[in-house]
Every structure is written in structure tokens, then in C-alpha cells.
PDB file of C-alpha atoms in Angstrom:
ATOM      1  CA  UNK M1489     -17.627  -7.059 -27.700  1.00 41.00           C
ATOM      2  CA  UNK M1490     -17.404  -7.667 -23.710  1.00 48.00           C
ATOM      3  CA  UNK M1491     -14.262 -10.061 -22.650  1.00 50.00           C
ATOM      4  CA  UNK M1492     -15.815 -12.928 -21.671  1.00 61.00           C
ATOM      5  CA  UNK M1493     -17.835 -13.059 -25.057  1.00 64.00           C
ATOM      6  CA  UNK M1494     -14.977 -13.077 -26.677  1.00 77.00           C
ATOM      7  CA  UNK M1495     -12.871 -15.599 -24.966  1.00 82.00           C
ATOM      8  CA  UNK M1496     -15.516 -17.923 -25.090  1.00 86.00           C
ATOM      9  CA  UNK M1497     -15.199 -17.388 -29.059  1.00 87.00           C
ATOM     10  CA  UNK M1498     -11.679 -17.711 -29.524  1.00 86.00           C
ATOM     11  CA  UNK M1499     -11.913 -21.086 -27.716  1.00 87.00           C
ATOM     12  CA  UNK M1500     -14.221 -22.105 -29.552  1.00 87.00           C
ATOM     13  CA  UNK M1501     -12.706 -20.660 -32.642  1.00 86.00           C
ATOM     14  CA  UNK M1502      -9.227 -23.143 -31.356  1.00 88.00           C
ATOM     15  CA  UNK M1503     -11.620 -26.129 -30.672  1.00 88.00           C
ATOM     16  CA  UNK M1504     -12.807 -26.311 -33.554  1.00 87.00           C
ATOM     17  CA  UNK M1505      -8.698 -25.518 -35.016  1.00 88.00           C
ATOM     18  CA  UNK M1506      -7.645 -28.575 -33.635  1.00 88.00           C
ATOM     19  CA  UNK M1507     -10.433 -31.317 -33.352  1.00 88.00           C
ATOM     20  CA  UNK M1508     -11.652 -29.580 -37.342  1.00 88.00           C
ATOM     21  CA  UNK M1509     -15.076 -31.316 -36.678  1.00 86.00           C
ATOM     22  CA  UNK M1510     -18.092 -29.252 -35.879  1.00 89.00           C
ATOM     23  CA  UNK M1511     -19.788 -31.845 -32.950  1.00 87.00           C
ATOM     24  CA  UNK M1512     -16.634 -32.665 -31.240  1.00 89.00           C
ATOM     25  CA  UNK M1513     -16.075 -29.204 -31.141  1.00 89.00           C
ATOM     26  CA  UNK M1514     -18.786 -28.250 -29.392  1.00 90.00           C
ATOM     27  CA  UNK M1515     -18.951 -30.737 -27.428  1.00 90.00           C
ATOM     28  CA  UNK M1516     -15.589 -29.629 -25.678  1.00 90.00           C
ATOM     29  CA  UNK M1517     -17.464 -26.837 -25.250  1.00 89.00           C
ATOM     30  CA  UNK M1518     -20.477 -27.754 -23.240  1.00 90.00           C
ATOM     31  CA  UNK M1519     -22.453 -26.261 -26.092  1.00 90.00           C
ATOM     32  CA  UNK M1520     -25.184 -27.544 -28.646  1.00 91.00           C
ATOM     33  CA  UNK M1521     -23.854 -27.826 -32.467  1.00 89.00           C
ATOM     34  CA  UNK M1522     -26.407 -25.374 -33.767  1.00 90.00           C
ATOM     35  CA  UNK M1523     -24.891 -22.530 -30.716  1.00 91.00           C
ATOM     36  CA  UNK M1524     -21.265 -23.754 -31.557  1.00 90.00           C
ATOM     37  CA  UNK M1525     -22.244 -22.456 -35.359  1.00 90.00           C
ATOM     38  CA  UNK M1526     -23.165 -19.250 -34.302  1.00 91.00           C
ATOM     39  CA  UNK M1527     -20.126 -18.767 -32.899  1.00 90.00           C
ATOM     40  CA  UNK M1528     -18.045 -19.363 -35.079  1.00 91.00           C
ATOM     41  CA  UNK M1529     -19.975 -17.320 -37.675  1.00 91.00           C
ATOM     42  CA  UNK M1530     -19.031 -14.508 -35.051  1.00 90.00           C
ATOM     43  CA  UNK M1531     -16.138 -14.714 -34.711  1.00 89.00           C
ATOM     44  CA  UNK M1532     -15.675 -14.910 -38.348  1.00 88.00           C
ATOM     45  CA  UNK M1533     -17.904 -11.922 -38.856  1.00 89.00           C
ATOM     46  CA  UNK M1534     -15.608 -10.031 -36.255  1.00 86.00           C
ATOM     47  CA  UNK M1535     -12.121 -10.916 -37.965  1.00 86.00           C
ATOM     48  CA  UNK M1536     -13.822 -10.273 -41.289  1.00 88.00           C
ATOM     49  CA  UNK M1537     -13.059 -13.191 -42.792  1.00 88.00           C
ATOM     50  CA  UNK M1538     -13.651 -16.827 -43.141  1.00 90.00           C
ATOM     51  CA  UNK M1539     -11.708 -18.719 -41.162  1.00 91.00           C
ATOM     52  CA  UNK M1540     -12.817 -22.394 -41.593  1.00 90.00           C
ATOM     53  CA  UNK M1541     -13.374 -24.039 -45.058  1.00 88.00           C
ATOM     54  CA  UNK M1542     -15.687 -26.371 -44.857  1.00 85.00           C
ATOM     55  CA  UNK M1543     -17.696 -29.262 -46.769  1.00 77.00           C
ATOM     56  CA  UNK M1544     -19.948 -32.949 -45.597  1.00 65.00           C
ATOM     57  CA  UNK M1545     -16.505 -34.428 -44.447  1.00 73.00           C
ATOM     58  CA  UNK M1546     -13.921 -32.287 -43.876  1.00 83.00           C
ATOM     59  CA  UNK M1547     -13.183 -28.645 -41.722  1.00 89.00           C
ATOM     60  CA  UNK M1548     -10.041 -26.951 -42.463  1.00 90.00           C
ATOM     61  CA  UNK M1549      -8.866 -23.930 -42.018  1.00 90.00           C
ATOM     62  CA  UNK M1550      -8.338 -20.968 -44.539  1.00 90.00           C
ATOM     63  CA  UNK M1551      -5.068 -18.700 -45.271  1.00 89.00           C
ATOM     64  CA  UNK M1552      -6.618 -16.585 -42.709  1.00 88.00           C
ATOM     65  CA  UNK M1553      -7.725 -19.020 -40.325  1.00 88.00           C
ATOM     66  CA  UNK M1554      -4.114 -20.033 -39.846  1.00 87.00           C
ATOM     67  CA  UNK M1555      -2.427 -16.897 -39.037  1.00 88.00           C
ATOM     68  CA  UNK M1556      -5.391 -16.225 -37.169  1.00 90.00           C
ATOM     69  CA  UNK M1557      -4.953 -19.712 -34.810  1.00 89.00           C
ATOM     70  CA  UNK M1558      -1.562 -18.120 -33.562  1.00 87.00           C
ATOM     71  CA  UNK M1559      -3.066 -14.623 -32.477  1.00 88.00           C
ATOM     72  CA  UNK M1560      -6.035 -16.648 -30.960  1.00 88.00           C
ATOM     73  CA  UNK M1561      -3.585 -18.861 -28.763  1.00 86.00           C
ATOM     74  CA  UNK M1562      -1.593 -16.541 -27.474  1.00 87.00           C
ATOM     75  CA  UNK M1563      -4.775 -14.137 -27.130  1.00 86.00           C
ATOM     76  CA  UNK M1564      -6.364 -17.063 -24.721  1.00 84.00           C
ATOM     77  CA  UNK M1565      -3.437 -17.494 -22.712  1.00 82.00           C
ATOM     78  CA  UNK M1566      -2.615 -14.259 -21.861  1.00 81.00           C
ATOM     79  CA  UNK M1567      -5.849 -13.604 -20.755  1.00 81.00           C
ATOM     80  CA  UNK M1568      -5.814 -16.656 -18.701  1.00 75.00           C
ATOM     81  CA  UNK M1569      -2.559 -15.963 -17.235  1.00 76.00           C
ATOM     82  CA  UNK M1570      -4.493 -12.611 -16.414  1.00 75.00           C
ATOM     83  CA  UNK M1571      -6.917 -14.115 -14.692  1.00 75.00           C
ATOM     84  CA  UNK M1572      -4.732 -16.009 -13.541  1.00 69.00           C
ATOM     85  CA  UNK M1573      -2.367 -13.836 -11.715  1.00 71.00           C
ATOM     86  CA  UNK M1574      -5.565 -11.876 -10.402  1.00 71.00           C
ATOM     87  CA  UNK M1575      -6.527 -14.526  -8.389  1.00 67.00           C
ATOM     88  CA  UNK M1576      -3.517 -15.007  -6.920  1.00 59.00           C
ATOM     89  CA  UNK M1577      -3.416 -11.110  -5.892  1.00 63.00           C
ATOM     90  CA  UNK M1578      -6.462 -11.328  -4.384  1.00 67.00           C
ATOM     91  CA  UNK M1579      -5.760 -14.367  -2.178  1.00 63.00           C
ATOM     92  CA  UNK M1580      -2.510 -12.462  -1.868  1.00 69.00           C
ATOM     93  CA  UNK M1581      -0.405 -15.029  -2.495  1.00 70.00           C
ATOM     94  CA  UNK M1582       1.483 -12.205  -4.594  1.00 66.00           C
ATOM     95  CA  UNK M1583       1.865  -8.768  -4.264  1.00 84.00           C
ATOM     96  CA  UNK M1584       3.590  -5.725  -2.805  1.00 89.00           C
ATOM     97  CA  UNK M1585       3.306  -4.061   0.066  1.00 92.00           C
ATOM     98  CA  UNK M1586       5.039  -0.597   1.598  1.00 93.00           C
ATOM     99  CA  UNK M1587       4.193   0.980   5.395  1.00 96.00           C
ATOM    100  CA  UNK M1588       6.472   3.500   6.631  1.00 96.00           C
ATOM    101  CA  UNK M1589       6.718   3.865  10.387  1.00 95.00           C
ATOM    102  CA  UNK M1590       7.943   6.700  12.870  1.00 92.00           C
ATOM    103  CA  UNK M1591      11.931   4.689  14.242  1.00 88.00           C
ATOM    104  CA  UNK M1592      10.269   4.088  17.875  1.00 86.00           C
ATOM    105  CA  UNK M1593       7.740   2.219  15.776  1.00 92.00           C
ATOM    106  CA  UNK M1594       9.537   0.252  13.322  1.00 92.00           C
ATOM    107  CA  UNK M1595      12.255  -1.096  15.939  1.00 86.00           C
ATOM    108  CA  UNK M1596       9.600  -2.041  18.491  1.00 85.00           C
ATOM    109  CA  UNK M1597       6.162  -2.641  17.477  1.00 90.00           C
ATOM    110  CA  UNK M1598       5.872  -3.347  14.118  1.00 94.00           C
ATOM    111  CA  UNK M1599       8.079  -6.129  13.260  1.00 95.00           C
ATOM    112  CA  UNK M1600       6.375  -8.936  14.987  1.00 94.00           C
ATOM    113  CA  UNK M1601       3.184  -7.282  12.813  1.00 96.00           C
ATOM    114  CA  UNK M1602       5.641  -7.661  10.074  1.00 95.00           C
ATOM    115  CA  UNK M1603       6.576 -11.849  10.687  1.00 96.00           C
ATOM    116  CA  UNK M1604       3.024 -12.266  11.134  1.00 95.00           C
ATOM    117  CA  UNK M1605       2.441 -10.861   7.708  1.00 94.00           C
ATOM    118  CA  UNK M1606       5.234 -12.614   5.730  1.00 93.00           C
ATOM    119  CA  UNK M1607       4.129 -16.520   8.054  1.00 92.00           C
ATOM    120  CA  UNK M1608       0.346 -15.662   6.330  1.00 91.00           C
ATOM    121  CA  UNK M1609       1.408 -14.356   2.692  1.00 91.00           C
ATOM    122  CA  UNK M1610       5.168 -15.363   1.913  1.00 90.00           C
ATOM    123  CA  UNK M1611       5.079 -14.356  -1.437  1.00 88.00           C
ATOM    124  CA  UNK M1612       3.591 -10.853  -0.720  1.00 90.00           C
ATOM    125  CA  UNK M1613       6.972  -8.392  -0.548  1.00 91.00           C
ATOM    126  CA  UNK M1614       6.858  -6.277   2.375  1.00 93.00           C
ATOM    127  CA  UNK M1615       9.445  -2.814   2.287  1.00 94.00           C
ATOM    128  CA  UNK M1616       9.404  -0.891   5.434  1.00 96.00           C
ATOM    129  CA  UNK M1617      10.306   2.768   5.470  1.00 95.00           C
ATOM    130  CA  UNK M1618      11.906   3.828   8.960  1.00 93.00           C
ATOM    131  CA  UNK M1619      11.431   7.435   8.607  1.00 90.00           C
ATOM    132  CA  UNK M1620      10.437  10.799  10.818  1.00 86.00           C
ATOM    133  CA  UNK M1621       6.514  11.578  10.828  1.00 87.00           C
ATOM    134  CA  UNK M1622       7.285  14.522   7.395  1.00 87.00           C
ATOM    135  CA  UNK M1623       8.913  11.824   5.914  1.00 91.00           C
ATOM    136  CA  UNK M1624       6.403   8.730   6.676  1.00 93.00           C
ATOM    137  CA  UNK M1625       3.673  11.404   5.166  1.00 92.00           C
ATOM    138  CA  UNK M1626       5.825  12.500   2.331  1.00 92.00           C
ATOM    139  CA  UNK M1627       6.002   8.606   1.729  1.00 94.00           C
ATOM    140  CA  UNK M1628       2.562   8.144   1.529  1.00 93.00           C
ATOM    141  CA  UNK M1629       1.647  11.474  -0.338  1.00 91.00           C
ATOM    142  CA  UNK M1630       3.813   9.841  -3.306  1.00 91.00           C
ATOM    143  CA  UNK M1631       2.498   6.652  -3.317  1.00 91.00           C
ATOM    144  CA  UNK M1632       5.656   4.911  -2.359  1.00 93.00           C
ATOM    145  CA  UNK M1633       3.961   3.449   0.366  1.00 94.00           C
ATOM    146  CA  UNK M1634       0.235   2.377   1.375  1.00 94.00           C
ATOM    147  CA  UNK M1635       0.136   3.226   4.931  1.00 96.00           C
ATOM    148  CA  UNK M1636       2.253   5.357   7.578  1.00 96.00           C
ATOM    149  CA  UNK M1637       2.179   4.931  10.880  1.00 96.00           C
ATOM    150  CA  UNK M1638       3.291   8.362  12.905  1.00 92.00           C
ATOM    151  CA  UNK M1639       2.243  11.001  14.768  1.00 87.00           C
ATOM    152  CA  UNK M1640      -0.261  14.137  14.658  1.00 84.00           C
ATOM    153  CA  UNK M1641       0.681  16.889  12.725  1.00 76.00           C
ATOM    154  CA  UNK M1642      -0.221  19.690  10.219  1.00 74.00           C
ATOM    155  CA  UNK M1643       0.034  17.926   7.406  1.00 76.00           C
ATOM    156  CA  UNK M1644      -3.057  15.110   7.462  1.00 85.00           C
ATOM    157  CA  UNK M1645      -6.083  16.760   6.686  1.00 85.00           C
ATOM    158  CA  UNK M1646      -5.073  15.276   3.407  1.00 89.00           C
ATOM    159  CA  UNK M1647      -5.272  11.286   4.900  1.00 92.00           C
ATOM    160  CA  UNK M1648      -7.946   9.343   6.543  1.00 93.00           C
ATOM    161  CA  UNK M1649      -6.709   8.671   9.960  1.00 93.00           C
ATOM    162  CA  UNK M1650      -7.269   6.511  13.065  1.00 92.00           C
ATOM    163  CA  UNK M1651      -5.897   6.231  16.536  1.00 92.00           C
ATOM    164  CA  UNK M1652      -3.368   3.599  16.831  1.00 92.00           C
ATOM    165  CA  UNK M1653      -1.913   3.449  20.480  1.00 89.00           C
ATOM    166  CA  UNK M1654      -1.246   6.521  22.912  1.00 86.00           C
ATOM    167  CA  UNK M1655       1.728   6.448  23.837  1.00 87.00           C
ATOM    168  CA  UNK M1656       3.724   7.793  27.249  1.00 89.00           C
ATOM    169  CA  UNK M1657       6.417   9.234  28.454  1.00 91.00           C
ATOM    170  CA  UNK M1658       9.488   8.126  30.768  1.00 93.00           C
ATOM    171  CA  UNK M1659      12.390   9.194  32.371  1.00 93.00           C
ATOM    172  CA  UNK M1660      15.754   7.006  31.293  1.00 95.00           C
ATOM    173  CA  UNK M1661      18.722   7.808  34.012  1.00 95.00           C
ATOM    174  CA  UNK M1662      21.497   6.498  35.790  1.00 95.00           C
ATOM    175  CA  UNK M1663      20.633   4.308  38.316  1.00 95.00           C
ATOM    176  CA  UNK M1664      22.754   6.520  40.899  1.00 94.00           C
ATOM    177  CA  UNK M1665      21.289  10.094  39.585  1.00 94.00           C
ATOM    178  CA  UNK M1666      19.157  11.916  42.591  1.00 93.00           C
ATOM    179  CA  UNK M1667      15.636   9.967  40.576  1.00 94.00           C
ATOM    180  CA  UNK M1668      16.496   6.739  40.319  1.00 94.00           C
ATOM    181  CA  UNK M1669      14.390   5.774  43.664  1.00 93.00           C
ATOM    182  CA  UNK M1670      11.640   7.267  42.792  1.00 93.00           C
ATOM    183  CA  UNK M1671       8.363   5.589  41.615  1.00 92.00           C
ATOM    184  CA  UNK M1672       6.780   7.962  39.435  1.00 92.00           C
ATOM    185  CA  UNK M1673       7.861  11.786  38.784  1.00 91.00           C
ATOM    186  CA  UNK M1674       5.568  14.361  37.888  1.00 90.00           C
ATOM    187  CA  UNK M1675       7.219  17.215  35.814  1.00 86.00           C
ATOM    188  CA  UNK M1676       8.251  19.621  37.804  1.00 87.00           C
ATOM    189  CA  UNK M1677      10.514  17.478  39.652  1.00 89.00           C
ATOM    190  CA  UNK M1678      12.040  17.312  36.139  1.00 87.00           C
ATOM    191  CA  UNK M1679      13.876  20.729  37.378  1.00 86.00           C
ATOM    192  CA  UNK M1680      17.632  20.889  37.248  1.00 87.00           C
ATOM    193  CA  UNK M1681      17.917  18.251  35.317  1.00 89.00           C
ATOM    194  CA  UNK M1682      20.409  17.989  32.436  1.00 90.00           C
ATOM    195  CA  UNK M1683      18.017  16.911  29.854  1.00 89.00           C
ATOM    196  CA  UNK M1684      19.422  14.819  26.243  1.00 91.00           C
ATOM    197  CA  UNK M1685      17.495  15.915  23.574  1.00 88.00           C
ATOM    198  CA  UNK M1686      16.170  13.928  20.394  1.00 86.00           C
ATOM    199  CA  UNK M1687      16.682  16.161  17.535  1.00 83.00           C
ATOM    200  CA  UNK M1688      13.495  18.802  17.095  1.00 81.00           C
ATOM    201  CA  UNK M1689      12.763  16.987  13.775  1.00 77.00           C
ATOM    202  CA  UNK M1690      11.566  14.442  15.486  1.00 79.00           C
ATOM    203  CA  UNK M1691       7.387  13.706  16.913  1.00 74.00           C
ATOM    204  CA  UNK M1692       8.952  13.324  20.599  1.00 79.00           C
ATOM    205  CA  UNK M1693      11.083  16.320  20.667  1.00 80.00           C
ATOM    206  CA  UNK M1694       8.470  18.343  19.131  1.00 75.00           C
ATOM    207  CA  UNK M1695       5.601  16.920  21.296  1.00 75.00           C
ATOM    208  CA  UNK M1696       8.028  17.530  25.067  1.00 80.00           C
ATOM    209  CA  UNK M1697       8.814  20.871  24.419  1.00 75.00           C
ATOM    210  CA  UNK M1698       5.963  22.934  24.930  1.00 66.00           C
ATOM    211  CA  UNK M1699       6.037  20.005  28.199  1.00 68.00           C
ATOM    212  CA  UNK M1700       8.890  20.185  29.319  1.00 68.00           C
ATOM    213  CA  UNK M1701      10.049  24.479  28.868  1.00 63.00           C
ATOM    214  CA  UNK M1702       8.239  25.356  32.340  1.00 53.00           C
ATOM    215  CA  UNK M1703       9.833  23.070  33.744  1.00 56.00           C
ATOM    216  CA  UNK M1704      13.483  24.441  34.247  1.00 71.00           C
ATOM    217  CA  UNK M1705      14.971  21.630  33.335  1.00 75.00           C
ATOM    218  CA  UNK M1706      18.984  22.502  31.636  1.00 76.00           C
ATOM    219  CA  UNK M1707      19.425  21.595  28.842  1.00 78.00           C
ATOM    220  CA  UNK M1708      22.530  20.015  27.529  1.00 79.00           C
ATOM    221  CA  UNK M1709      22.733  21.087  23.802  1.00 81.00           C
ATOM    222  CA  UNK M1710      23.180  17.178  23.510  1.00 87.00           C
ATOM    223  CA  UNK M1711      20.761  16.453  20.477  1.00 87.00           C
ATOM    224  CA  UNK M1712      21.231  13.747  18.342  1.00 87.00           C
ATOM    225  CA  UNK M1713      19.274  11.527  15.592  1.00 83.00           C
ATOM    226  CA  UNK M1714      19.253   8.101  17.470  1.00 85.00           C
ATOM    227  CA  UNK M1715      18.099   6.513  20.332  1.00 87.00           C
ATOM    228  CA  UNK M1716      21.161   3.928  21.135  1.00 89.00           C
ATOM    229  CA  UNK M1717      22.841   7.911  21.256  1.00 93.00           C
ATOM    230  CA  UNK M1718      20.967   8.931  23.771  1.00 93.00           C
ATOM    231  CA  UNK M1719      21.476   5.816  25.296  1.00 94.00           C
ATOM    232  CA  UNK M1720      24.705   6.276  25.344  1.00 95.00           C
ATOM    233  CA  UNK M1721      25.324   9.484  26.645  1.00 95.00           C
ATOM    234  CA  UNK M1722      23.016   8.660  29.218  1.00 95.00           C
ATOM    235  CA  UNK M1723      24.402   5.597  30.437  1.00 95.00           C
ATOM    236  CA  UNK M1724      28.224   8.033  30.253  1.00 94.00           C
ATOM    237  CA  UNK M1725      26.650  10.298  32.575  1.00 93.00           C
ATOM    238  CA  UNK M1726      26.319  13.499  30.911  1.00 94.00           C
ATOM    239  CA  UNK M1727      22.627  13.974  31.124  1.00 93.00           C
ATOM    240  CA  UNK M1728      18.866  11.938  31.598  1.00 94.00           C
ATOM    241  CA  UNK M1729      15.960  12.107  28.549  1.00 93.00           C
ATOM    242  CA  UNK M1730      12.718  11.952  28.660  1.00 91.00           C
ATOM    243  CA  UNK M1731      11.091   9.007  26.048  1.00 91.00           C
ATOM    244  CA  UNK M1732       8.254   7.597  25.071  1.00 89.00           C
ATOM    245  CA  UNK M1733       7.550   4.234  26.330  1.00 90.00           C
ATOM    246  CA  UNK M1734       7.667   2.609  22.730  1.00 88.00           C
ATOM    247  CA  UNK M1735      11.488   3.297  23.039  1.00 89.00           C
ATOM    248  CA  UNK M1736      12.715   1.621  26.026  1.00 91.00           C
ATOM    249  CA  UNK M1737      14.031  -1.305  24.407  1.00 89.00           C
ATOM    250  CA  UNK M1738      16.608   0.968  23.005  1.00 89.00           C
ATOM    251  CA  UNK M1739      17.499   1.702  26.567  1.00 92.00           C
ATOM    252  CA  UNK M1740      17.413  -1.676  28.165  1.00 91.00           C
ATOM    253  CA  UNK M1741      21.427  -1.367  30.462  1.00 92.00           C
ATOM    254  CA  UNK M1742      22.573  -2.472  33.426  1.00 92.00           C
ATOM    255  CA  UNK M1743      23.436   0.593  34.265  1.00 94.00           C
ATOM    256  CA  UNK M1744      19.612   2.464  33.396  1.00 96.00           C
ATOM    257  CA  UNK M1745      16.582   2.985  34.639  1.00 95.00           C
ATOM    258  CA  UNK M1746      13.013   3.961  32.963  1.00 95.00           C
ATOM    259  CA  UNK M1747      10.761   6.023  35.163  1.00 95.00           C
ATOM    260  CA  UNK M1748       7.032   6.549  34.495  1.00 93.00           C
ATOM    261  CA  UNK M1749       6.024  10.432  34.691  1.00 91.00           C
ATOM    262  CA  UNK M1750       2.907  11.304  36.113  1.00 88.00           C
ATOM    263  CA  UNK M1751       1.844  13.844  33.559  1.00 82.00           C
ATOM    264  CA  UNK M1752      -1.585  12.369  31.332  1.00 78.00           C
ATOM    265  CA  UNK M1753      -1.787  15.309  29.400  1.00 77.00           C
ATOM    266  CA  UNK M1754       1.861  14.482  28.473  1.00 81.00           C
ATOM    267  CA  UNK M1755       1.035  11.358  26.444  1.00 84.00           C
ATOM    268  CA  UNK M1756       1.901  11.118  22.706  1.00 84.00           C
ATOM    269  CA  UNK M1757      -0.555  10.026  20.232  1.00 87.00           C
ATOM    270  CA  UNK M1758      -0.132   8.029  17.140  1.00 92.00           C
ATOM    271  CA  UNK M1759      -1.477   7.104  14.636  1.00 94.00           C
ATOM    272  CA  UNK M1760      -2.607   4.751  11.287  1.00 96.00           C
ATOM    273  CA  UNK M1761      -2.038   6.810   8.459  1.00 95.00           C
ATOM    274  CA  UNK M1762      -3.713   5.950   4.479  1.00 94.00           C
ATOM    275  CA  UNK M1763      -4.332   8.092   1.410  1.00 92.00           C
ATOM    276  CA  UNK M1764      -7.943   9.768   1.136  1.00 88.00           C
ATOM    277  CA  UNK M1765      -8.451   9.671  -2.472  1.00 81.00           C
ATOM    278  CA  UNK M1766      -6.717   5.985  -3.000  1.00 83.00           C
ATOM    279  CA  UNK M1767      -7.923   2.665  -2.246  1.00 86.00           C
ATOM    280  CA  UNK M1768      -5.656   0.460  -0.411  1.00 87.00           C
ATOM    281  CA  UNK M1769      -4.753  -2.686  -2.579  1.00 89.00           C
ATOM    282  CA  UNK M1770      -5.715  -6.260  -1.428  1.00 88.00           C
ATOM    283  CA  UNK M1771      -2.339  -6.786  -0.062  1.00 90.00           C
ATOM    284  CA  UNK M1772      -1.984  -3.682   1.839  1.00 91.00           C
ATOM    285  CA  UNK M1773      -5.599  -3.913   3.608  1.00 91.00           C
ATOM    286  CA  UNK M1774      -4.633  -7.259   5.269  1.00 92.00           C
ATOM    287  CA  UNK M1775      -1.856  -5.421   7.056  1.00 94.00           C
ATOM    288  CA  UNK M1776      -4.080  -3.072   7.890  1.00 94.00           C
ATOM    289  CA  UNK M1777      -6.299  -5.380   9.748  1.00 93.00           C
ATOM    290  CA  UNK M1778      -2.681  -6.875  11.678  1.00 94.00           C
ATOM    291  CA  UNK M1779      -1.613  -3.502  12.892  1.00 95.00           C
ATOM    292  CA  UNK M1780      -5.408  -2.139  13.656  1.00 94.00           C
ATOM    293  CA  UNK M1781      -5.744  -6.446  15.594  1.00 92.00           C
ATOM    294  CA  UNK M1782      -2.576  -5.755  17.116  1.00 92.00           C
ATOM    295  CA  UNK M1783      -3.257  -1.909  18.415  1.00 90.00           C
ATOM    296  CA  UNK M1784      -6.600  -3.615  19.776  1.00 89.00           C
ATOM    297  CA  UNK M1785      -5.414  -6.138  21.650  1.00 87.00           C
ATOM    298  CA  UNK M1786      -2.328  -4.085  23.228  1.00 82.00           C
ATOM    299  CA  UNK M1787      -4.956  -1.455  23.601  1.00 78.00           C
ATOM    300  CA  UNK M1788      -7.432  -3.900  25.919  1.00 78.00           C
ATOM    301  CA  UNK M1789      -4.384  -5.311  27.944  1.00 74.00           C
ATOM    302  CA  UNK M1790      -2.953  -1.423  29.443  1.00 65.00           C
ATOM    303  CA  UNK M1791      -6.748  -1.111  29.882  1.00 65.00           C
ATOM    304  CA  UNK M1792      -6.041  -4.253  32.075  1.00 69.00           C
ATOM    305  CA  UNK M1793      -3.491  -3.206  33.747  1.00 62.00           C
ATOM    306  CA  UNK M1794      -4.496   0.527  34.701  1.00 62.00           C
ATOM    307  CA  UNK M1795      -7.115  -0.936  36.232  1.00 62.00           C
ATOM    308  CA  UNK M1796      -4.858  -3.750  37.996  1.00 62.00           C
ATOM    309  CA  UNK M1797      -2.822  -0.696  39.266  1.00 55.00           C
ATOM    310  CA  UNK M1798      -5.582   1.427  40.648  1.00 55.00           C
ATOM    311  CA  UNK M1799      -6.882  -1.495  42.762  1.00 58.00           C
ATOM    312  CA  UNK M1800      -2.812  -2.394  43.986  1.00 53.00           C
ATOM    313  CA  UNK M1801      -2.433   1.341  44.816  1.00 52.00           C
ATOM    314  CA  UNK M1802      -5.684   1.288  47.061  1.00 51.00           C
ATOM    315  CA  UNK M1803      -5.693   1.839  51.215  1.00 49.00           C
ATOM    316  CA  UNK M1804      -7.481  -1.556  50.904  1.00 47.00           C
ATOM    317  CA  UNK M1805      -4.264  -3.625  49.140  1.00 39.00           C
ATOM    318  CA  UNK M1806      -1.252  -3.422  50.597  1.00 39.00           C
ATOM    319  CA  UNK M1807       0.783  -4.515  47.883  1.00 40.00           C
ATOM    320  CA  UNK M1808       2.783  -2.340  46.198  1.00 40.00           C
ATOM    321  CA  UNK M1809       2.817  -1.605  42.238  1.00 38.00           C
ATOM    322  CA  UNK M1810       5.856  -2.817  41.450  1.00 37.00           C
ATOM    323  CA  UNK M1811       8.251  -0.129  40.103  1.00 42.00           C
ATOM    324  CA  UNK M1812       9.662   0.168  36.125  1.00 44.00           C
ATOM    325  CA  UNK M1813      12.978  -0.308  35.088  1.00 47.00           C
ATOM    326  CA  UNK M1814      14.974   0.173  31.752  1.00 50.00           C
ATOM    327  CA  UNK M1815      15.791  -3.269  31.651  1.00 43.00           C
ATOM    328  CA  UNK M1816      11.792  -4.589  31.331  1.00 38.00           C
ATOM    329  CA  UNK M1817      10.529  -1.542  29.714  1.00 36.00           C
ATOM    330  CA  UNK M1818       8.115  -2.723  27.178  1.00 33.00           C
ATOM    331  CA  UNK M1819       8.726  -1.962  23.360  1.00 32.00           C
TER     332      UNK M1819
END
């Protein structure tokens, strides 16, 4: 018996148990008296027992009806609660969504998106995992998160992916470094620089190694996990580092500058990764829409900025594009 039909029969049974009158109970259920009588017959047949005693004046519950009325009230209550809960989930009044993101995204790019989501859907619980690329994918693989924002890697074939953004690289150094006055830097100019590296397990390091190795940089032996540590080491004069634009908020220190690398091939692509065999919940779909919306908006802004930069560098204008400093780095 279909759930909606069974629910109507339960409601008819409870109406008759309350009203003890076929005509009044039929009116409460908005059906004719003959249709109502047929509904009572169906539920008695389903129960396998007479639930009501009937005579010309009275309708009373049989002992079996007395037992069943408590069960019927609980069933109707549970069904109504289930549909009410589902309505809340569909309307994003409640639910849960979990997202994994690279630390550079989790600390700078993503928080405004999460704040926007919480303001729109305050009843939905949001969980954030900041992790390196492989860990992000592992969380997604095991169903602990709904969405991952990460860098490309060899283990993506099992997932659905789409572009998030392209992250260019900057040299971060002290203001007294020999390259600090440059407006842009080519990779060969890094030759001889004492380089502070992020750990080999990070997507930043993996992306940089192939490009910087021919550049003749000097490895200081300093490899660290956290960007705040990189900033402190640079500020202490222990070397320089090459980092993605999305991490520049970590280097907003008075004695540091960030200079863009003139290397079109040196851009870290970042991806939105979702399960291939598992549909997103309504709550997760709402977060994905906000993530994609911000990515599209920032891509449009970046395109306009690049076009403006090309016009500014044209021989037809005397204006010079401002040099990017760490204190003004975009996050």
C-alpha cells in the first residue's frame, strides 16, 4: 500500500475515533460519507480485525481499535514529522555540509563564502577541513566531505572536477633584498637566491620544483609546513620564497615585499572536486553554487585587471602599473 494512501486511511481512522460519527468524520476528511465508509473498510481489512462497533446511533472502538488508535497516532505523527524534516532540509533550514580545502584557500579565499552561506542558511551546520591535496581527496573519497577545493594530481579520475581559479606566483623577500625593487621578475633572475621551501607534500612545492630547479636557486635546507613560518624566516633574513598569490595575506609584514613572477607557465590551477558516483545534498549544492559564483566573479575581475594592465603598459600611455607589495597582496 502506497505511503500517502496509507496515511489517508490512518487519518480517516483517527477522525472516526475522535468524532464517533461517520458524517462528522467524513466532513473532517473532506470526502463523501460513502467514500469515508470505504476507507474505514480498507483499514480494517489491512488490520485484519474490526476496529469499530457500529449501530444506528453510536460508533465505538473495539478492543482492537483501542489498541490500534495509539499506534495510528504515533504513525501519523512520525510521518508528518518526517515530511516536515524533509521540507526543512530541502529549504536548507537544517542539514550539514562539509568542505575540504587547501590551507591557502581555507585561510583566505574561502571564509567569506562560508560566512555568506551561514548568513543565508543559519540552520545548516558547516564543517571545514583544511588539508593538503591528497588529504582533501581522501576525505572526499571516504564521504567525510561533500566538496574539495584542491590542486590537480594523479588521483582525480574517480572524481568530477571543474576549474576554480588559476593562482599565479610571487617572490616574497625583504625590502633590502637585491630583487626588492623589481616590478616583475623572470625565473632566471632567481638564480643564486637562497630559497625557503614549503614541505614536499604540499601542492605548492610540487608545482614549483620542476620550474625552479633549472633556475639555479640555492636551497637553504629550510622546508616548513606553514606559511606563517615561511614569513618569519624571510623577515629574519634567512632567504626568500616563491608562493601563490592566494597566500600573500600571510606575508603582510612591514619589512616584506611581494613581486609577481613573469612566468605564464608558472600558475597553479585549482579545482572544485566532487564525488562522481554520489549526488550532492541540497545543502552541499547550495555551498557549491556560492563557491562557483565567487570563482566566476573573481575571474571576471582578473580579466578586467589584466586588460587594464595591458593598456597601462602600452607605449600610448605614460602611466606605470603599481608594483605589488606584500602589504597590498590580494588574498
